[in-house]
XYZ file of C-alpha atoms in Angstrom:
228
model
C 8.020 1.230 -11.048
C 4.654 -0.466 -10.714
C 2.647 -3.025 -12.694
C -1.117 -3.353 -12.373
C -3.465 -6.188 -13.280
C -3.933 -6.418 -17.037
C -0.894 -4.230 -17.734
C 2.360 -4.935 -19.552
C 5.322 -2.887 -18.364
C 8.382 -3.202 -20.612
C 11.874 -2.508 -19.291
C 14.308 -1.720 -22.094
C 17.820 -0.319 -22.310
C 21.340 -0.981 -23.565
C 23.362 -4.059 -22.678
C 24.644 -3.909 -19.115
C 21.908 -1.530 -17.995
C 20.824 -3.860 -15.186
C 17.548 -5.105 -16.649
C 17.937 -8.774 -15.745
C 19.461 -7.781 -12.402
C 16.288 -5.816 -11.684
C 14.098 -8.864 -12.319
C 16.307 -11.189 -10.272
C 16.150 -8.703 -7.400
C 12.373 -8.512 -7.581
C 12.021 -12.303 -7.572
C 14.460 -12.799 -4.685
C 17.353 -14.406 -6.561
C 19.601 -11.398 -5.896
C 19.589 -9.399 -2.686
C 18.012 -5.929 -2.720
C 20.261 -3.410 -0.951
C 18.240 -0.286 -1.691
C 14.508 0.227 -2.196
C 11.565 -2.082 -1.624
C 9.545 -4.686 -3.525
C 5.811 -4.531 -2.826
C 3.207 -7.127 -3.757
C 0.012 -5.177 -3.334
C 0.620 -3.477 0.008
C 2.875 -6.254 1.365
C 6.616 -5.682 1.513
C 8.232 -8.787 -0.010
C 11.745 -7.389 -0.371
C 14.334 -10.195 -0.335
C 11.705 -12.884 0.167
C 12.796 -16.222 -1.372
C 11.510 -17.175 -4.849
C 9.450 -20.123 -3.555
C 7.554 -17.876 -1.161
C 6.846 -15.398 -3.954
C 5.620 -18.279 -6.125
C 3.201 -19.264 -3.361
C 1.986 -15.679 -3.235
C 1.279 -15.483 -6.963
C 4.467 -14.312 -8.651
C 5.635 -16.290 -11.688
C 9.106 -15.946 -13.218
C 10.286 -17.105 -16.646
C 14.100 -16.768 -16.866
C 15.945 -16.141 -20.098
C 17.715 -19.521 -19.946
C 17.076 -22.831 -18.199
C 13.357 -22.143 -18.377
C 12.245 -25.734 -19.028
C 13.321 -29.250 -18.016
C 14.770 -30.588 -21.264
C 14.878 -34.339 -20.457
C 11.184 -34.332 -19.487
C 8.135 -34.394 -21.736
C 5.920 -31.374 -22.229
C 3.328 -32.896 -19.893
C 5.950 -33.612 -17.229
C 7.163 -30.014 -17.482
C 3.631 -28.765 -16.910
C 3.257 -31.126 -13.957
C 6.489 -29.752 -12.487
C 5.015 -26.274 -12.843
C 2.288 -27.243 -10.381
C 4.637 -28.498 -7.686
C 2.938 -26.369 -5.014
C -0.564 -27.657 -5.821
C -2.453 -30.831 -4.834
C -2.248 -33.482 -7.620
C -5.921 -33.172 -8.582
C -5.578 -29.407 -8.917
C -2.491 -29.806 -11.104
C -4.453 -31.834 -13.658
C -7.217 -29.228 -13.722
C -4.741 -26.402 -14.165
C -2.945 -28.206 -17.000
C -6.274 -28.598 -18.798
C -6.920 -24.873 -18.333
C -3.444 -23.851 -19.473
C -3.622 -25.984 -22.619
C -6.852 -24.193 -23.474
C -4.862 -20.954 -23.395
C -2.059 -22.539 -25.462
C -3.891 -25.217 -27.503
C -0.795 -25.945 -29.607
C 0.685 -27.714 -26.582
C -2.080 -30.329 -26.592
C -0.519 -32.273 -29.458
C 2.959 -32.051 -27.893
C 2.265 -33.439 -24.418
C 4.226 -36.673 -24.960
C 7.105 -34.993 -26.791
C 10.413 -34.448 -25.002
C 11.077 -30.792 -24.317
C 14.525 -30.927 -25.914
C 12.856 -31.803 -29.226
C 10.849 -28.567 -29.334
C 11.658 -25.580 -31.522
C 12.661 -22.289 -29.933
C 9.173 -20.848 -30.182
C 7.600 -24.004 -28.751
C 10.063 -24.009 -25.856
C 9.137 -20.449 -24.901
C 5.452 -21.302 -25.092
C 6.062 -24.236 -22.765
C 8.127 -22.102 -20.381
C 5.307 -19.582 -20.016
C 2.664 -22.306 -19.772
C 4.633 -24.131 -17.072
C 4.648 -21.004 -14.902
C 0.947 -20.432 -15.600
C 0.035 -23.764 -13.993
C 0.276 -22.056 -10.581
C -2.099 -19.341 -11.864
C 0.105 -16.409 -10.808
C -1.267 -12.878 -10.721
C 2.139 -11.404 -11.638
C 4.340 -12.717 -14.456
C 7.971 -11.660 -14.795
C 9.513 -12.427 -18.190
C 13.252 -12.062 -18.820
C 14.081 -11.669 -22.522
C 11.395 -14.088 -23.771
C 12.307 -13.521 -27.436
C 16.019 -14.304 -27.023
C 17.308 -16.603 -29.804
C 14.028 -16.418 -31.730
C 13.691 -15.274 -35.314
C 12.030 -11.850 -35.791
C 8.813 -13.520 -36.956
C 8.596 -15.839 -33.944
C 9.549 -13.002 -31.589
C 6.729 -10.824 -32.885
C 4.293 -13.730 -32.601
C 5.287 -14.420 -29.005
C 4.897 -10.790 -27.952
C 1.808 -9.950 -29.970
C -0.124 -13.127 -29.202
C 1.174 -14.930 -26.125
C 2.380 -12.031 -23.954
C -0.571 -9.843 -24.900
C -2.896 -12.746 -24.032
C -1.456 -12.851 -20.507
C -2.505 -9.255 -19.936
C -5.936 -9.963 -21.394
C -6.250 -12.696 -18.743
C -5.763 -10.016 -16.094
C -2.143 -10.833 -15.288
C 0.324 -8.103 -14.372
C 3.270 -8.576 -16.757
C 6.772 -7.199 -16.160
C 8.804 -7.724 -19.315
C 12.514 -7.207 -19.964
C 13.218 -7.197 -23.676
C 16.094 -6.261 -26.013
C 13.762 -5.913 -28.990
C 12.683 -2.531 -27.708
C 10.260 -1.455 -30.399
C 8.581 -4.865 -30.535
C 8.099 -4.774 -26.760
C 6.722 -1.241 -26.889
C 4.068 -2.340 -29.374
C 2.440 -4.490 -26.680
C 3.369 -2.511 -23.559
C 1.081 -0.098 -21.765
C 4.076 1.514 -20.037
C 7.809 1.490 -20.748
C 10.841 2.212 -18.568
C 14.261 2.925 -20.069
C 17.006 1.647 -17.781
C 20.562 2.985 -18.130
C 23.335 1.963 -15.715
C 20.822 0.687 -13.172
C 18.768 3.876 -13.167
C 15.394 4.594 -14.746
C 16.206 7.466 -17.095
C 12.903 7.685 -18.960
C 9.452 6.231 -18.484
C 6.038 6.729 -19.997
C 3.626 5.321 -22.531
C 5.275 3.979 -25.689
C 3.778 6.819 -27.721
C 5.223 9.420 -25.374
C 8.691 7.910 -25.387
C 8.901 7.447 -29.143
C 8.076 11.139 -29.530
C 10.957 12.271 -27.309
C 14.166 13.398 -29.048
C 16.351 11.918 -26.280
C 14.812 8.433 -26.452
C 17.072 6.985 -29.153
C 20.155 8.587 -27.614
C 19.486 7.004 -24.231
C 18.575 3.602 -25.593
C 21.585 3.474 -27.886
C 23.793 4.340 -24.943
C 25.270 7.535 -26.333
C 28.096 8.568 -24.045
C 28.080 5.225 -22.233
C 29.886 3.082 -24.769
C 26.945 0.671 -24.716
C 25.004 -0.644 -27.672
C 21.867 -2.789 -27.624
C 22.309 -6.280 -28.959
C 20.147 -7.327 -31.862
C 19.619 -10.741 -30.306
C 20.020 -13.968 -32.203
C 17.849 -14.184 -35.262
C 18.461 -17.843 -35.946
C 15.553 -19.353 -37.800
C 13.748 -22.092 -35.904
C 13.287 -25.671 -36.987
């Protein structure tokens, strides 16, 4: 599996397929026991997350992706912890140009944000370090269908337009495939299908694999709780 600059690669599959485990292995949270992780031509297998952050890899986890007691501005400042203070301020200005809605929220506590605003902040916080690779774990979890579509169609797509390489794990398979340039279907820790979204949707075995026929697995619909 590879992700190039300006590409979005979506990893989909039934619950328990190993999607989040894959991302945590890439980012160095879990130990890789087979295979290699390459950043360009450099082997970064089992390198710690902080080193990967220094080398341009950003990671947005599914949960605990922001510092709730802090303000939006303080969260963005925390995102630049590896940068000199003057550079942090410059990067925050640049990131808020990408996500202008954050400008009016800078003094607001993060725990007062809606679900969609929290995800925007989580992505923006990681962007402060200006990574070349962004790894997103279930970014639409707990969002309503409307907010999920907005996040994928506007915010995630914008990351690729900025030249970032985006590796995306997502339970809303069809929504993810609408923005992805390449899709991998993971079943029981193994890539069973991969190709362009158009190619996969045209395959008769796609739905069977994704729905976990013969595995006892079913994809979750995700929470569709409406946001404040």
